[in-house]
Amino acid sequence: MIKASLEAKSFRIWVFCICVFILGVLVCLPFLGLLTEDILYSAMPGIDLGLRLSGGGLPSWLTENFNFIVSLTVIGLFVCLAAVTVTLAVTLLLYSQRKRAAGVLKRTGYSQEYFDLIERKRRRLSRSPLAPTNDLCAVSEYIDGRRYESAFEILRNINVDDFDIRDATVYYSLYAYCFILTGDLKNARFALELGEPFVEKQKGSTDADFVRALLMYAEHDFEGAKKGFRSVIDGKNHRLRVWSGMYLALIHLRQHDKDKARKLAVKLSSMKKTPRQSEDMLKLLKKIEQAYTLEAEEAAQAAREEFVGTGV
């Protein structure tokens, strides 16, 4: 689900523009003679603070209009405070919606109730400039929930022309990611090729790097995959760092290097994970445990054979 701060960004800009407009009007009206003390205090008598300023050397316009200036300043501060309050309230509302979805995900997993919230958010933002970005977030959730057909449906219906360079990169990376997880490696390569021009314009993409490494993993190019996953682990995308670490640990297990897999699993255990990652992390730990158990059994069998061979 799209972040509350990002969803509220356009609203913050809108409120800021209105606030600047009102403050500009407050500054300009007195100079144009359209707002005087009499007009202001007759409309808002409570704003008349009755302040006076005296002292030698002060400009006459300041001493004569001090109360009026302070009144306008108070109105301006009130406008700013109202703008901040409204913006904060909307941001908290959006944050509470996101928190509620996180609570449902934690309580029920990738259930229909959770995806109903995802779809409700998509409908609400369908005509917003944020709709494409939110749709990509929804696709990511559907993939984690292993609802690949729903993910493909959203990807097919998204208008790519609405994307900026970053969103276009994520779009083709998600398309390729979904193809890999469903075993369609040919179309995965095609999706990565389509996204390559956007990756070049962006001067690199962690999403694309991760999917390329995953494709090499699916094609059993484990050395290339290891190099790709390590570059993602060194990046800043926390979610992809966790996935890369888990796949890298699986490669270590395939190459019979269970000690490296164990050390990597220990490092990953302290990192924040999505519910899907937590579930798959348990599977990884079980595989590592089985590798050590198998090694112990083989060592025990070798010892028994040695004793039998020596006639003990």
CSV table of C-alpha atoms in Angstrom, one decimal:
chain,number,residue,atom,x,y,z
A,1,MET,CA,0.0,0.0,0.0
A,2,ILE,CA,1.3,3.5,-0.9
A,3,LYS,CA,2.9,5.4,1.9
A,4,ALA,CA,0.7,7.9,3.8
A,5,SER,CA,3.3,10.7,3.4
A,6,LEU,CA,3.4,10.2,-0.4
A,7,GLU,CA,-0.4,10.0,-0.6
A,8,ALA,CA,-0.7,13.3,1.3
A,9,LYS,CA,1.9,15.0,-0.7
A,10,SER,CA,-0.5,16.5,-3.4
A,11,PHE,CA,-2.9,17.6,-0.6
A,12,ARG,CA,0.0,19.3,1.2
A,13,ILE,CA,1.0,21.2,-2.0
A,14,TRP,CA,-2.6,22.2,-2.5
A,15,VAL,CA,-3.0,23.5,1.0
A,16,PHE,CA,0.4,25.3,0.8
A,17,CYS,CA,-0.7,27.1,-2.4
A,18,ILE,CA,-4.0,28.2,-0.8
A,19,CYS,CA,-2.1,29.4,2.3
A,20,VAL,CA,0.4,31.4,0.2
A,21,PHE,CA,-2.5,32.9,-1.8
A,22,ILE,CA,-4.4,34.0,1.3
A,23,LEU,CA,-1.2,35.5,2.8
A,24,GLY,CA,-0.5,37.3,-0.4
A,25,VAL,CA,-4.0,38.8,-0.4
A,26,LEU,CA,-3.6,40.0,3.2
A,27,VAL,CA,-0.4,41.8,2.2
A,28,CYS,CA,-1.7,43.3,-1.0
A,29,LEU,CA,-5.2,44.5,0.1
A,30,PRO,CA,-4.0,47.3,2.5
A,31,PHE,CA,-1.6,48.7,-0.2
A,32,LEU,CA,-4.5,48.7,-2.7
A,33,GLY,CA,-6.7,50.5,-0.3
A,34,LEU,CA,-9.2,47.6,-0.3
A,35,LEU,CA,-8.7,46.8,3.4
A,36,THR,CA,-8.5,49.4,6.1
A,37,GLU,CA,-8.7,49.3,9.9
A,38,ASP,CA,-12.3,50.2,9.9
A,39,ILE,CA,-13.3,47.5,7.4
A,40,LEU,CA,-11.2,44.8,9.3
A,41,TYR,CA,-12.4,45.7,12.8
A,42,SER,CA,-16.0,46.0,11.7
A,43,ALA,CA,-15.9,42.6,10.2
A,44,MET,CA,-13.7,41.0,13.0
A,45,PRO,CA,-14.0,43.2,16.1
A,46,GLY,CA,-12.3,40.5,18.2
A,47,ILE,CA,-9.1,41.0,16.3
A,48,ASP,CA,-8.6,44.6,17.5
A,49,LEU,CA,-6.0,44.2,20.2
A,50,GLY,CA,-5.8,48.0,21.0
A,51,LEU,CA,-2.0,48.0,20.8
A,52,ARG,CA,-0.1,51.3,20.4
A,53,LEU,CA,3.6,51.9,19.6
A,54,SER,CA,5.4,55.1,20.5
A,55,GLY,CA,9.0,56.1,20.5
A,56,GLY,CA,11.4,58.5,18.8
A,57,GLY,CA,13.1,57.6,15.6
A,58,LEU,CA,10.4,55.1,14.6
A,59,PRO,CA,8.7,55.5,11.1
A,60,SER,CA,5.3,57.2,11.3
A,61,TRP,CA,3.7,54.5,9.2
A,62,LEU,CA,4.8,51.9,11.8
A,63,THR,CA,3.6,53.8,14.9
A,64,GLU,CA,0.3,54.8,13.2
A,65,ASN,CA,-0.5,51.3,11.9
A,66,PHE,CA,1.1,49.1,14.5
A,67,ASN,CA,-2.2,47.7,15.8
A,68,PHE,CA,-3.4,47.1,12.2
A,69,ILE,CA,-0.1,45.3,11.3
A,70,VAL,CA,-0.2,43.1,14.4
A,71,SER,CA,-3.9,42.2,13.6
A,72,LEU,CA,-3.0,41.2,10.0
A,73,THR,CA,0.0,39.2,11.4
A,74,VAL,CA,-2.3,37.4,13.8
A,75,ILE,CA,-4.7,36.5,10.9
A,76,GLY,CA,-1.7,35.3,8.9
A,77,LEU,CA,-0.5,33.1,11.7
A,78,PHE,CA,-4.0,31.7,12.2
A,79,VAL,CA,-4.2,30.8,8.5
A,80,CYS,CA,-0.8,29.0,8.7
A,81,LEU,CA,-1.9,27.2,11.9
A,82,ALA,CA,-5.1,26.1,10.2
A,83,ALA,CA,-3.2,24.9,7.2
A,84,VAL,CA,-0.8,22.9,9.3
A,85,THR,CA,-3.6,21.4,11.4
A,86,VAL,CA,-5.6,20.3,8.4
A,87,THR,CA,-2.6,18.8,6.7
A,88,LEU,CA,-1.6,17.0,9.8
A,89,ALA,CA,-5.2,15.7,10.3
A,90,VAL,CA,-5.3,14.3,6.8
A,91,THR,CA,-1.9,12.7,7.1
A,92,LEU,CA,-2.8,11.0,10.3
A,93,LEU,CA,-6.1,9.8,8.7
A,94,LEU,CA,-4.1,8.3,5.8
A,95,TYR,CA,-1.6,6.8,8.3
A,96,SER,CA,-4.3,5.2,10.3
A,97,GLN,CA,-5.7,3.6,7.2
A,98,ARG,CA,-2.3,2.2,6.3
A,99,LYS,CA,-1.8,1.0,9.9
A,100,ARG,CA,-5.2,-0.7,9.9
A,101,ALA,CA,-4.2,-2.6,6.7
A,102,ALA,CA,-1.0,-3.6,8.4
A,103,GLY,CA,-3.0,-4.8,11.4
A,104,VAL,CA,-5.3,-6.9,9.2
A,105,LEU,CA,-2.2,-8.4,7.3
A,106,LYS,CA,-0.6,-9.3,10.6
A,107,ARG,CA,-3.8,-10.8,12.0
A,108,THR,CA,-5.2,-12.7,9.0
A,109,GLY,CA,-2.2,-12.9,6.6
A,110,TYR,CA,-2.8,-12.3,2.9
A,111,SER,CA,-6.5,-12.9,3.3
A,112,GLN,CA,-9.4,-11.6,1.2
A,113,GLU,CA,-10.1,-9.0,3.9
A,114,TYR,CA,-6.6,-7.6,3.4
A,115,PHE,CA,-6.9,-7.5,-0.4
A,116,ASP,CA,-10.4,-5.8,0.0
A,117,LEU,CA,-8.6,-2.9,1.7
A,118,ILE,CA,-6.0,-2.9,-1.1
A,119,GLU,CA,-8.8,-2.7,-3.7
A,120,ARG,CA,-10.6,0.0,-1.8
A,121,LYS,CA,-7.5,2.1,-1.8
A,122,ARG,CA,-7.1,1.5,-5.5
A,123,ARG,CA,-10.7,2.7,-6.2
A,124,ARG,CA,-10.2,5.8,-4.1
A,125,LEU,CA,-7.0,6.8,-5.9
A,126,SER,CA,-8.2,5.7,-9.4
A,127,ARG,CA,-8.4,9.2,-10.7
A,128,SER,CA,-5.5,10.6,-8.7
A,129,PRO,CA,-2.0,11.2,-10.1
A,130,LEU,CA,-0.8,8.7,-7.6
A,131,ALA,CA,-2.9,5.9,-9.1
A,132,PRO,CA,-0.1,4.3,-11.1
A,133,THR,CA,2.3,4.3,-8.1
A,134,ASN,CA,-0.4,2.9,-5.9
A,135,ASP,CA,-1.2,0.2,-8.5
A,136,LEU,CA,2.5,-0.9,-8.4
A,137,CYS,CA,2.3,-1.2,-4.6
A,138,ALA,CA,-0.8,-3.3,-5.0
A,139,VAL,CA,0.9,-5.6,-7.5
A,140,SER,CA,3.8,-6.1,-5.1
A,141,GLU,CA,1.3,-7.1,-2.4
A,142,TYR,CA,-0.6,-9.5,-4.7
A,143,ILE,CA,2.8,-11.1,-5.6
A,144,ASP,CA,3.6,-11.6,-2.0
A,145,GLY,CA,0.2,-13.1,-1.4
A,146,ARG,CA,0.9,-15.4,-4.4
A,147,ARG,CA,-2.1,-14.1,-6.3
A,148,TYR,CA,-0.3,-13.9,-9.5
A,149,GLU,CA,-3.4,-13.7,-11.8
A,150,SER,CA,-4.5,-10.6,-9.9
A,151,ALA,CA,-1.1,-9.1,-10.2
A,152,PHE,CA,-1.0,-9.8,-13.9
A,153,GLU,CA,-4.4,-8.2,-14.4
A,154,ILE,CA,-3.3,-5.0,-12.8
A,155,LEU,CA,-0.1,-4.9,-14.8
A,156,ARG,CA,-2.0,-5.4,-18.0
A,157,ASN,CA,-4.4,-2.6,-17.3
A,158,ILE,CA,-2.0,0.0,-16.1
A,159,ASN,CA,-1.4,2.9,-18.5
A,160,VAL,CA,2.4,3.0,-18.9
A,161,ASP,CA,2.2,6.5,-20.4
A,162,ASP,CA,1.3,7.8,-16.9
A,163,PHE,CA,4.6,6.6,-15.4
A,164,ASP,CA,7.7,8.6,-14.7
A,165,ILE,CA,11.1,6.9,-15.3
A,166,ARG,CA,11.3,5.3,-11.8
A,167,ASP,CA,7.7,3.9,-12.0
A,168,ALA,CA,8.3,2.6,-15.4
A,169,THR,CA,11.5,0.8,-14.2
A,170,VAL,CA,9.5,-0.7,-11.2
A,171,TYR,CA,6.7,-1.7,-13.6
A,172,TYR,CA,8.8,-3.8,-15.9
A,173,SER,CA,10.8,-5.2,-13.0
A,174,LEU,CA,7.5,-6.4,-11.3
A,175,TYR,CA,6.3,-7.8,-14.6
A,176,ALA,CA,9.5,-9.8,-14.9
A,177,TYR,CA,9.4,-10.8,-11.2
A,178,CYS,CA,5.9,-12.2,-11.6
A,179,PHE,CA,6.9,-14.1,-14.8
A,180,ILE,CA,9.9,-15.7,-13.0
A,181,LEU,CA,7.7,-16.8,-10.0
A,182,THR,CA,5.3,-18.4,-12.4
A,183,GLY,CA,8.1,-20.1,-14.4
A,184,ASP,CA,7.8,-18.1,-17.6
A,185,LEU,CA,11.5,-17.2,-17.9
A,186,LYS,CA,11.2,-16.3,-21.6
A,187,ASN,CA,8.7,-13.5,-20.9
A,188,ALA,CA,10.7,-12.5,-17.9
A,189,ARG,CA,13.7,-11.8,-20.1
A,190,PHE,CA,11.5,-9.9,-22.5
A,191,ALA,CA,10.1,-7.7,-19.7
A,192,LEU,CA,13.6,-6.9,-18.5
A,193,GLU,CA,14.6,-5.9,-22.0
A,194,LEU,CA,11.7,-3.6,-22.3
A,195,GLY,CA,12.6,-1.9,-19.0
A,196,GLU,CA,16.3,-1.6,-19.8
A,197,PRO,CA,16.0,1.9,-21.5
A,198,PHE,CA,14.3,3.3,-18.3
A,199,VAL,CA,17.0,1.7,-16.1
A,200,GLU,CA,19.7,3.4,-18.2
A,201,LYS,CA,17.9,6.8,-17.9
A,202,GLN,CA,17.6,6.3,-14.2
A,203,LYS,CA,21.3,5.3,-14.1
A,204,GLY,CA,20.7,2.0,-12.4
A,205,SER,CA,17.8,0.4,-10.5
A,206,THR,CA,17.8,-1.9,-7.4
A,207,ASP,CA,14.5,-3.4,-8.5
A,208,ALA,CA,15.9,-4.4,-11.9
A,209,ASP,CA,19.2,-5.6,-10.4
A,210,PHE,CA,17.2,-7.9,-8.0
A,211,VAL,CA,15.0,-9.3,-10.8
A,212,ARG,CA,18.0,-9.9,-13.1
A,213,ALA,CA,19.8,-11.8,-10.2
A,214,LEU,CA,16.6,-13.8,-9.6
A,215,LEU,CA,16.4,-14.7,-13.3
A,216,MET,CA,20.0,-16.0,-13.2
A,217,TYR,CA,19.1,-18.0,-10.1
A,218,ALA,CA,16.1,-19.5,-11.9
A,219,GLU,CA,18.4,-20.3,-14.9
A,220,HIS,CA,20.9,-22.0,-12.5
A,221,ASP,CA,23.6,-19.4,-13.1
A,222,PHE,CA,24.4,-19.3,-9.4
A,223,GLU,CA,27.7,-17.4,-9.7
A,224,GLY,CA,26.1,-14.6,-11.6
A,225,ALA,CA,23.1,-14.6,-9.2
A,226,LYS,CA,25.4,-14.4,-6.2
A,227,LYS,CA,27.1,-11.3,-7.7
A,228,GLY,CA,23.7,-9.7,-8.4
A,229,PHE,CA,22.2,-10.5,-5.0
A,230,ARG,CA,25.3,-9.1,-3.2
A,231,SER,CA,25.0,-5.8,-5.0
A,232,VAL,CA,21.3,-5.5,-3.9
A,233,ILE,CA,22.2,-6.4,-0.3
A,234,ASP,CA,24.6,-3.5,-0.3
A,235,GLY,CA,21.8,-1.1,-1.5
A,236,LYS,CA,19.2,0.8,0.4
A,237,ASN,CA,16.0,-1.0,-0.5
A,238,HIS,CA,15.3,-2.8,2.7
A,239,ARG,CA,12.7,-5.2,1.3
A,240,LEU,CA,14.9,-6.3,-1.6
A,241,ARG,CA,17.9,-6.6,0.7
A,242,VAL,CA,16.0,-9.3,2.7
A,243,TRP,CA,14.9,-11.2,-0.4
A,244,SER,CA,18.4,-11.1,-1.8
A,245,GLY,CA,19.9,-12.3,1.4
A,246,MET,CA,17.5,-15.3,1.5
A,247,TYR,CA,18.2,-16.3,-2.1
A,248,LEU,CA,21.9,-15.9,-1.5
A,249,ALA,CA,21.6,-18.2,1.5
A,250,LEU,CA,19.8,-20.8,-0.7
A,251,ILE,CA,22.7,-20.6,-3.2
A,252,HIS,CA,25.2,-21.3,-0.4
A,253,LEU,CA,23.1,-24.3,0.6
A,254,ARG,CA,23.1,-25.6,-3.1
A,255,GLN,CA,26.8,-25.2,-3.1
A,256,HIS,CA,27.2,-27.1,0.2
A,257,ASP,CA,28.4,-24.1,2.1
A,258,LYS,CA,26.0,-24.3,5.0
A,259,ASP,CA,28.2,-22.2,7.3
A,260,LYS,CA,27.8,-19.1,5.0
A,261,ALA,CA,24.1,-19.8,4.7
A,262,ARG,CA,23.8,-19.9,8.5
A,263,LYS,CA,25.7,-16.7,9.1
A,264,LEU,CA,23.6,-15.0,6.5
A,265,ALA,CA,20.4,-16.3,8.1
A,266,VAL,CA,21.6,-14.9,11.5
A,267,LYS,CA,22.1,-11.5,9.9
A,268,LEU,CA,18.7,-11.6,8.2
A,269,SER,CA,16.9,-12.6,11.4
A,270,SER,CA,17.5,-9.2,12.9
A,271,MET,CA,16.1,-7.3,9.9
A,272,LYS,CA,12.5,-6.2,9.6
A,273,LYS,CA,10.5,-8.4,7.2
A,274,THR,CA,7.1,-8.6,5.6
A,275,PRO,CA,4.8,-11.4,6.6
A,276,ARG,CA,5.7,-13.3,3.4
A,277,GLN,CA,9.4,-12.9,4.1
A,278,SER,CA,8.9,-14.1,7.7
A,279,GLU,CA,7.2,-17.2,6.4
A,280,ASP,CA,9.9,-17.9,3.9
A,281,MET,CA,12.6,-17.2,6.4
A,282,LEU,CA,11.3,-20.1,8.5
A,283,LYS,CA,11.5,-22.4,5.5
A,284,LEU,CA,15.1,-21.2,5.0
A,285,LEU,CA,16.0,-21.9,8.6
A,286,LYS,CA,14.5,-25.4,8.3
A,287,LYS,CA,16.6,-26.1,5.2
A,288,ILE,CA,19.7,-25.0,7.0
A,289,GLU,CA,18.8,-27.2,10.0
A,290,GLN,CA,18.3,-30.1,7.7
A,291,ALA,CA,21.7,-29.5,6.1
A,292,TYR,CA,23.4,-29.7,9.4
A,293,THR,CA,21.3,-32.7,10.4
A,294,LEU,CA,22.3,-34.5,7.2
A,295,GLU,CA,26.0,-33.7,7.8
A,296,ALA,CA,25.7,-35.1,11.4
A,297,GLU,CA,24.1,-38.3,10.1
A,298,GLU,CA,26.8,-38.7,7.4
A,299,ALA,CA,29.5,-38.2,10.0
A,300,ALA,CA,27.9,-40.7,12.3
A,301,GLN,CA,27.5,-43.2,9.5
A,302,ALA,CA,31.2,-42.7,8.5
A,303,ALA,CA,32.2,-43.3,12.1
A,304,ARG,CA,30.1,-46.5,12.3
A,305,GLU,CA,31.6,-47.8,9.1
A,306,GLU,CA,35.1,-47.0,10.4
A,307,PHE,CA,34.6,-48.9,13.5
A,308,VAL,CA,33.1,-51.9,11.6
A,309,GLY,CA,36.1,-51.7,9.2
A,310,THR,CA,38.6,-51.9,12.1
A,311,GLY,CA,36.6,-54.7,13.7
A,312,VAL,CA,36.0,-52.8,16.9
